[in-house]
Coordinates of C-alpha atoms and ligand atoms in Angstrom, one line a residue:
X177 CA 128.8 84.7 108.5
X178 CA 126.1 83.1 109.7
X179 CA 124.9 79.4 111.1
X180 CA 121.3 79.0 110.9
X181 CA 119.5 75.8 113.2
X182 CA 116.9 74.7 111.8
X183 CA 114.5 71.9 113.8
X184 CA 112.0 70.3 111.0
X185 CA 108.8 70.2 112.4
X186 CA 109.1 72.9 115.1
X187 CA 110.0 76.1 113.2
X188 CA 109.1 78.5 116.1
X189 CA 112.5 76.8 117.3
X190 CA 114.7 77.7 114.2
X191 CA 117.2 80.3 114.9
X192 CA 120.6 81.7 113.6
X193 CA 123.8 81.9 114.8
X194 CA 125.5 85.3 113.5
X195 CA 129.6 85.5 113.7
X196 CA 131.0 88.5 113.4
X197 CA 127.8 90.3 112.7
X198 CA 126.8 91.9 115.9
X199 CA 125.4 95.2 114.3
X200 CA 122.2 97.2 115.6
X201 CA 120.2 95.8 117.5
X202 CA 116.5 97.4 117.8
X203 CA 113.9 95.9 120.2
X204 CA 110.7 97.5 120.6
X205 CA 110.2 95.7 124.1
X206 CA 112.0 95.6 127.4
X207 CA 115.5 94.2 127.4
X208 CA 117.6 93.0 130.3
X209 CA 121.3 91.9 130.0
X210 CA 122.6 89.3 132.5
X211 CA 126.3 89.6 133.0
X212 CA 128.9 89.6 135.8
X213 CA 131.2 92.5 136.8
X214 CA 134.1 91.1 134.9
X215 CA 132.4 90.6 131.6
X216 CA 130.6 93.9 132.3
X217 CA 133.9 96.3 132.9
X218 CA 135.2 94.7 129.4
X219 CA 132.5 94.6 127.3
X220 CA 128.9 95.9 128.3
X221 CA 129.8 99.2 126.9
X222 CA 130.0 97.4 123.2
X223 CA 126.9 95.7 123.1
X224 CA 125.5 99.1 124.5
X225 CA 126.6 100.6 121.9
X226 CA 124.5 98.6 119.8
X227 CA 121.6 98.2 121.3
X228 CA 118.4 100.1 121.0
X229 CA 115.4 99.6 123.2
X230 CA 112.6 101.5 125.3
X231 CA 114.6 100.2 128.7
X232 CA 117.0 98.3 128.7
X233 CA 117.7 96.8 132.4
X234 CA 121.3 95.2 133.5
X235 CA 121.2 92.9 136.1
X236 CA 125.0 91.5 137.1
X237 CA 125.5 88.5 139.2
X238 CA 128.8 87.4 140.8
X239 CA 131.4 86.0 138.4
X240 CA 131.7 82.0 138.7
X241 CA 130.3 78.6 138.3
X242 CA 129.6 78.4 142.3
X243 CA 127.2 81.5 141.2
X244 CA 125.5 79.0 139.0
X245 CA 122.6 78.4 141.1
X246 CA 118.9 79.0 142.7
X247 CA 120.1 81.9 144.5
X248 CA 121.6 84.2 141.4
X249 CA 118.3 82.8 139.9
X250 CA 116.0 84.5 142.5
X251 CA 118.1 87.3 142.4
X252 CA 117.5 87.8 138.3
X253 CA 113.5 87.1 139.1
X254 CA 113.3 89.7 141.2
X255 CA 114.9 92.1 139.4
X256 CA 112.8 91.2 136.5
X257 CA 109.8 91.6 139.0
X258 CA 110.7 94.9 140.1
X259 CA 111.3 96.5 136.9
X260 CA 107.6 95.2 135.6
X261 CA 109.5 93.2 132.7
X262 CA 106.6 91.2 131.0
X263 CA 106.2 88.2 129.1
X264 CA 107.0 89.9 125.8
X265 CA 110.1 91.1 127.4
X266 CA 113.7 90.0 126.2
X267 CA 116.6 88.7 128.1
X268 CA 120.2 88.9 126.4
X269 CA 123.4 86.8 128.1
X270 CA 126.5 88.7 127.6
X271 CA 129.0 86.2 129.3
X272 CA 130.6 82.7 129.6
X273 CA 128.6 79.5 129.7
X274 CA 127.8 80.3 133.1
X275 CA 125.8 83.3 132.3
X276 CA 124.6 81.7 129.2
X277 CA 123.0 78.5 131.1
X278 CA 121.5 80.8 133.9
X279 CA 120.0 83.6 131.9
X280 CA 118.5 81.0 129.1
X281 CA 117.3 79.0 132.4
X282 CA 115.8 82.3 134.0
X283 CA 114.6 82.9 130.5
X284 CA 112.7 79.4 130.4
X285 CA 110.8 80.2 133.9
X286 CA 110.1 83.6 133.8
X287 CA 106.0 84.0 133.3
X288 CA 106.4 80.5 131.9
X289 CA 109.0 81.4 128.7
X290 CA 110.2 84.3 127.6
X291 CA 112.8 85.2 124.7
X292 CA 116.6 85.4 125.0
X293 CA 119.7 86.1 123.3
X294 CA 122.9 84.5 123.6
X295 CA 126.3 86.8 123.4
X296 CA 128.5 84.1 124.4
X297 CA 132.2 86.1 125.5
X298 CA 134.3 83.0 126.1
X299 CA 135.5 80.4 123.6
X300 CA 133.7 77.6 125.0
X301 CA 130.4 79.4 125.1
X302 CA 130.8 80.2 121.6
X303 CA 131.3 77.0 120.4
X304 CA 129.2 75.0 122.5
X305 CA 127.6 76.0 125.4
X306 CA 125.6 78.9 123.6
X307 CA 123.7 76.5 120.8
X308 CA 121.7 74.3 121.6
X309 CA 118.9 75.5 124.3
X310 CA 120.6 73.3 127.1
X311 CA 120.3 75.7 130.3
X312 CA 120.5 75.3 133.7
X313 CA 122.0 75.6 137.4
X314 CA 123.5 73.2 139.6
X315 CA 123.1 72.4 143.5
X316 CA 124.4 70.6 145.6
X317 CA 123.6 67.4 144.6
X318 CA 125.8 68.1 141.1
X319 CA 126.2 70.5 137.8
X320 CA 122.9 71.5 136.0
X321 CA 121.1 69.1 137.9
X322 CA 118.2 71.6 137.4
X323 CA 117.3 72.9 134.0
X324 CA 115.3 73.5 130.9
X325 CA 115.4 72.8 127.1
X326 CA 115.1 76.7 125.9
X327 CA 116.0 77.7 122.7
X328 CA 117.5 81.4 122.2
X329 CA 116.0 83.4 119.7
X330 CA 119.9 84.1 118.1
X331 CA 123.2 84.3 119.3
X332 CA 125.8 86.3 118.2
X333 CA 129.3 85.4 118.2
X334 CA 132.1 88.1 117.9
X335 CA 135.6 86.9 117.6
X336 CA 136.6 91.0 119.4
X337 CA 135.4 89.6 122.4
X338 CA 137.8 87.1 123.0
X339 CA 140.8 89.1 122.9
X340 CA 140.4 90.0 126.7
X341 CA 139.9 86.6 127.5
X342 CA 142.9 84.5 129.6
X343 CA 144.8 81.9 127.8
X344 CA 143.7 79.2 130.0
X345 CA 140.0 79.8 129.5
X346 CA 141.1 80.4 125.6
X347 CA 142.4 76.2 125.9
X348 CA 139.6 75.2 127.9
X349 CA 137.2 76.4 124.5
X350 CA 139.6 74.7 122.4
X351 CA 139.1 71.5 123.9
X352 CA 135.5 71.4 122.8
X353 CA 136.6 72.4 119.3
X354 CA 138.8 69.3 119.4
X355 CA 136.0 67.4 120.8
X356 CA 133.7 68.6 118.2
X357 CA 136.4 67.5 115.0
X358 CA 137.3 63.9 116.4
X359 CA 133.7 62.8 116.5
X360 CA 132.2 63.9 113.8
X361 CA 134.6 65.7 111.3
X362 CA 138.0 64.1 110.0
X363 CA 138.9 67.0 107.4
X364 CA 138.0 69.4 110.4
X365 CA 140.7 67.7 112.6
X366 CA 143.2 67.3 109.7
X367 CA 142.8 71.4 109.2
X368 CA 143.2 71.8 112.9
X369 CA 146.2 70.1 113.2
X370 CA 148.0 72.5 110.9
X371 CA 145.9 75.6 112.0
X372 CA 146.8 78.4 114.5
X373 CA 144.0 79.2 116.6
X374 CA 145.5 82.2 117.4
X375 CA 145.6 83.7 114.2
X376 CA 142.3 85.7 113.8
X377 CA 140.7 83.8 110.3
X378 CA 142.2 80.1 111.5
X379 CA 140.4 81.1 114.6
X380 CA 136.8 82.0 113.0
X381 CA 136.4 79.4 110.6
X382 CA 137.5 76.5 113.6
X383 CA 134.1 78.6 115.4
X384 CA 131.6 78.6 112.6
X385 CA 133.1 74.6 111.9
X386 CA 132.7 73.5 115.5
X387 CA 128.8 75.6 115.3
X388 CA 127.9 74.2 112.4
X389 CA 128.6 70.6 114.1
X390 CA 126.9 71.3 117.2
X391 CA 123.8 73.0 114.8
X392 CA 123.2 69.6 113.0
X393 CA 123.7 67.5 115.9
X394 CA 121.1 69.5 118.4
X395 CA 118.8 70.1 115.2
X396 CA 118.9 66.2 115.2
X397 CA 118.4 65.5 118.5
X398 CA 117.1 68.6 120.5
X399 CA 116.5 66.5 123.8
X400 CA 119.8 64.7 123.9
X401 CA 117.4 61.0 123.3
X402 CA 120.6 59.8 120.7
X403 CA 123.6 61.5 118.7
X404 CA 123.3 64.9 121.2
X405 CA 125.0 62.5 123.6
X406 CA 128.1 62.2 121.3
X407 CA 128.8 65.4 122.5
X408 CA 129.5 64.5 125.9
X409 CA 132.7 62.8 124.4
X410 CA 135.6 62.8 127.5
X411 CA 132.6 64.2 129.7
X412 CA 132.1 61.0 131.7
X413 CA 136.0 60.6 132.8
X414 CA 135.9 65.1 133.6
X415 CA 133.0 65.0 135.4
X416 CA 134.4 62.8 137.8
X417 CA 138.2 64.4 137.4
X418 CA 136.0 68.0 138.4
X419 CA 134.1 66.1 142.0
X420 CA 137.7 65.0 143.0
X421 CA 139.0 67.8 142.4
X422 CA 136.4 69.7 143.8
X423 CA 135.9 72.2 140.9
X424 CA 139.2 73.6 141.9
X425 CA 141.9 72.4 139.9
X426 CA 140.7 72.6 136.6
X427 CA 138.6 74.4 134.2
X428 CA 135.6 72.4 132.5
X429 CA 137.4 72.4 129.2
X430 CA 140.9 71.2 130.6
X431 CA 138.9 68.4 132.7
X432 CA 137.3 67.4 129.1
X433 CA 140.7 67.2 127.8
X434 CA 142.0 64.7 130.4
X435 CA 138.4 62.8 130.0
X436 CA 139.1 63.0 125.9
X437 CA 142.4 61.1 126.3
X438 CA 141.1 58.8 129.0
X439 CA 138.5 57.8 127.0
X440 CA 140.8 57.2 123.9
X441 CA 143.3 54.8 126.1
X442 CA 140.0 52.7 126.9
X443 CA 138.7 52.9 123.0
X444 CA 142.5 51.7 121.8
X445 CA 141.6 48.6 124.3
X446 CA 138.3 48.5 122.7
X447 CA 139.8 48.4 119.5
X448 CA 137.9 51.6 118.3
X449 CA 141.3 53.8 117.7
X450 CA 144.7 52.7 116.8
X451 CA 148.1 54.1 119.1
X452 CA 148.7 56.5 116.2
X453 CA 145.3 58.3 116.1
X454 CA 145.1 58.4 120.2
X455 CA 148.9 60.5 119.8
X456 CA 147.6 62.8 116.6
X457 CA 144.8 63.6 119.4
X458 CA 146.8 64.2 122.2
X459 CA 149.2 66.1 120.2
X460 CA 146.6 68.7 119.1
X461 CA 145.7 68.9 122.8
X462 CA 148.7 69.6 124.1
X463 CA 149.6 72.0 121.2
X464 CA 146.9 74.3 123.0
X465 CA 148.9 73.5 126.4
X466 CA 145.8 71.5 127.8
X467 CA 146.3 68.7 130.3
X468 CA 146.2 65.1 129.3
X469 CA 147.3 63.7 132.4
X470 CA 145.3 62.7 135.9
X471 CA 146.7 60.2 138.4
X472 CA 143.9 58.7 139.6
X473 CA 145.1 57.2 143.3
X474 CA 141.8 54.9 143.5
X475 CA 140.4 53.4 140.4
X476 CA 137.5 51.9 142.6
X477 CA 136.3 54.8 143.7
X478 CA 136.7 56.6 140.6
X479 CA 134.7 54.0 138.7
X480 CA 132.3 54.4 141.3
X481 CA 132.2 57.8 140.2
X482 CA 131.0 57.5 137.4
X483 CA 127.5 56.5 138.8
X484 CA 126.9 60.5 139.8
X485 CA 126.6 61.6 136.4
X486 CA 122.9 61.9 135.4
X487 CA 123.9 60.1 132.3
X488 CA 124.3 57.0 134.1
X489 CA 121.3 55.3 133.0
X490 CA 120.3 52.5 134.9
X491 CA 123.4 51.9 136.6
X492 CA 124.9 51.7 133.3
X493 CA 127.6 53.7 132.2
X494 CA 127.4 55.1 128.7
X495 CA 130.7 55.8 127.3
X496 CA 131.3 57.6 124.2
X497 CA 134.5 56.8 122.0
X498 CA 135.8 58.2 119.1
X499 CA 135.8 55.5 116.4
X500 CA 138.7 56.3 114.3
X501 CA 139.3 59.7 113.9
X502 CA 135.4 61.2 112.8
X503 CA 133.7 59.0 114.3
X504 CA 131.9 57.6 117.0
X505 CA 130.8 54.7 118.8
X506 CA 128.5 55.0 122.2
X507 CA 128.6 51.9 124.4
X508 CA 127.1 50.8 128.1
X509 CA 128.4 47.3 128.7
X510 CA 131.9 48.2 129.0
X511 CA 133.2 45.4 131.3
X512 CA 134.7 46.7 134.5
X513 CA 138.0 45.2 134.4
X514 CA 138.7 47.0 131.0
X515 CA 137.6 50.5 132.4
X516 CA 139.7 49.8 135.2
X517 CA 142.7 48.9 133.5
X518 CA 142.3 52.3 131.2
X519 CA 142.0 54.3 134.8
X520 CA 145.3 52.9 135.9
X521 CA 147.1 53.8 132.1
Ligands
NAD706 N1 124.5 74.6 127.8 C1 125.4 73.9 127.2 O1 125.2 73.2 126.2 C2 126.8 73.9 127.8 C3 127.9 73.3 127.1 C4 129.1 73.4 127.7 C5 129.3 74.0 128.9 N2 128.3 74.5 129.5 C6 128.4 75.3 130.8 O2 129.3 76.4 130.6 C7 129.9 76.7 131.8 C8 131.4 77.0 131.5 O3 131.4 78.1 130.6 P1 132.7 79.0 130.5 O4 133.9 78.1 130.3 O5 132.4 80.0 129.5 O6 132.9 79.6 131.9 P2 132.5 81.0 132.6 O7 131.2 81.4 132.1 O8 132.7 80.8 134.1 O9 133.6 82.0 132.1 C9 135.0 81.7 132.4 C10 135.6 83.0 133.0 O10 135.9 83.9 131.9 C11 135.4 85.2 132.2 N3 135.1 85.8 131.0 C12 134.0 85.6 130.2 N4 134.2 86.3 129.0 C13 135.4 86.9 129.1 C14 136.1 87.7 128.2 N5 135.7 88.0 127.0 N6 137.3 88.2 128.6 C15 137.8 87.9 129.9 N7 137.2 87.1 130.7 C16 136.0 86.6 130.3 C17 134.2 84.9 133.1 O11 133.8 86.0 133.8 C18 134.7 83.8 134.0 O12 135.5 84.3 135.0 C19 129.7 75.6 132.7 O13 128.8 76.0 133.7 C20 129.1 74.5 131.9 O14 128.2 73.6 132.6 C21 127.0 74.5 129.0

């Protein structure tokens, strides 16, 4: 199965997403894999397997979003450095979005741009943060604060891998595939609701659906300048839910699940979703046993949270609501006292 991108005017972009298709691969230049030790014990000797190249270079970095930063990136560098890869050399991330963001950002540095491949191993990676050419690190003034717009040259998206993968993290990537259907795709969320993500095909087709979505969305808006942003749906509210929580308590995609359903309450006030569509949602949520409840003890200085996101344009906050389920609406002039009110439901 396979997903191509296609960006009109820049074809050097256009790439394809292959799912279930991971066959040979033959490079005739030097390859490094970026991975972490977990990802590595379970599934490096696979893609080894597979792979054929004159060197091929693996470079691991500690497992964890707290690794996602300047100093795994000098660490890659230099291993790059020392073993002479060149600016026709390829990088390939076999990992989570973590690995994904920091090899595609390494990837976008390195002797000014060189290629990559993405072989996203968790849920979430394969149906989000792999497409798309968003890539970055954070520090510690917030989450991919630092970053580059680098497109991989293909990624490749095999349903195997996600067999080793905890059920937590397996939510967390459902979560974006709910995301995914209740902006953009009715039918999508109507098959959902019936599906069983843990059966094998349910599971495939909800990947290539929630792909597909995110293809013509970033092929749309590459630089996040209009739609991209829909995808930030319930991203607003987790941001903040992840600084209180100090990146601790949740995973991204249960954080987005929380920020999905606060978002809905505050679109139901807006008038943008009726009661029942705001339960159909949180009922598919919790079917995958993700969280839809936060106690926030101060509204105030949650609201005021809001103003760390780089998405907070001009000291206004740009929310994004489903409209109905399939739709969407974006708005920044939100009046205070309504947010508030939604904080406190
Ligand atoms: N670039 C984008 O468009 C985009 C979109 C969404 C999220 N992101 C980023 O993605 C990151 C989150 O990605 P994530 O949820 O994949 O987290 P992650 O990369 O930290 O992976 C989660 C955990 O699962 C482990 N793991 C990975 N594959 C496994 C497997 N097959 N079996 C068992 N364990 C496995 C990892 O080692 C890690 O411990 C965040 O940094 C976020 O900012 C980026």
């Amino acid at each position: 199965m396979q997903v191509p991108i296609n960006f009109k005017g820049k074809s050097d972009y256009d790439y394809t997403v292959y799912i279930n298709e991971l066959k040979d691969l033959k490079f005739d230049t030097k390859v490094a894999i970026i991975t972490n030790p977990k990802v590595a014990g379970l599934h490096l000797a696979t893609l080894l397997k597979k792979l054929e190249a004159p060197e091929v270079y693996i470079i691991t970095v500690s497992d964890g979003e707290s690794y996602k930063n300047q100093q795994s990136v000098d660490f890659i560098l230099e291993n790059l450095f020392n073993h002479r890869l060149d600016r026709k050399s390829l990088l390939i991330a076999l990992g989570g979005g973590v690995i994904g963001d920091m090899t595609g950002y390494v990837a976008s540095q390195f002797q000014r741009g060189i290629d990559f491949i993405q072989i996203p191993t968790t849920l979430l990676s394969q149906v989000d943060a792999s497409v798309g050419g968003k890539t970055g690190i954070n520090n510690a003034y917030g989450k991919n604060l630092i970053g580059a717009f680098h497109q991989p040259k293909a990624v490749y998206i095999e349903s195997d891998f996600l067999k080793t993968l905890p059920s937590r993290e397996f939510s967390a990537g459902v979560a974006e595939i709910v995301k995914m259907a209740v902006t953009f795709d009715k039918a999508f969320f109507h098959w959902l609701q019936d599906a069983d993500l843990h059966n094998e095909d349910d599971l495939t087709e909800a990947v290539k659906k929630s792909v597909e979505t995110k293809a013509k969305v970033v092929a749309m808006d590459e630089k996040e300048q209009g739609i991209r942003a829909v995808l930030n749906y319930g991203h607003t509210f987790a941001h903040v839910i992840e600084n209180e929580t100090g990146y601790r308590r949740y995973l991204h995609g249960e954080a987005v699940a929380i920020g999905m359903h606060k978002a809905n309450i505050l679109a139901e006030k807006l008038g943008l979703l009726s009661k029942q569509e705001l339960l159909e949602i949180e009922a598919l949520l919790q079917k995958y046993a993700l969280p839809t409840y936060y106690m926030i003890d101060n509204p105030e200085a949650f609201y005021d949270g809001f103003f760390l996101d780089k998405k907070t344009y001009k000291s206004q906050i740009k929310f994004i609501f489903p409209k109905g389920i399939g739709g969407y609406e974006m708005r920044d002039n939100v009046p205070k006292e309504i947010v508030l009110e939604a904080l406190m439901t």
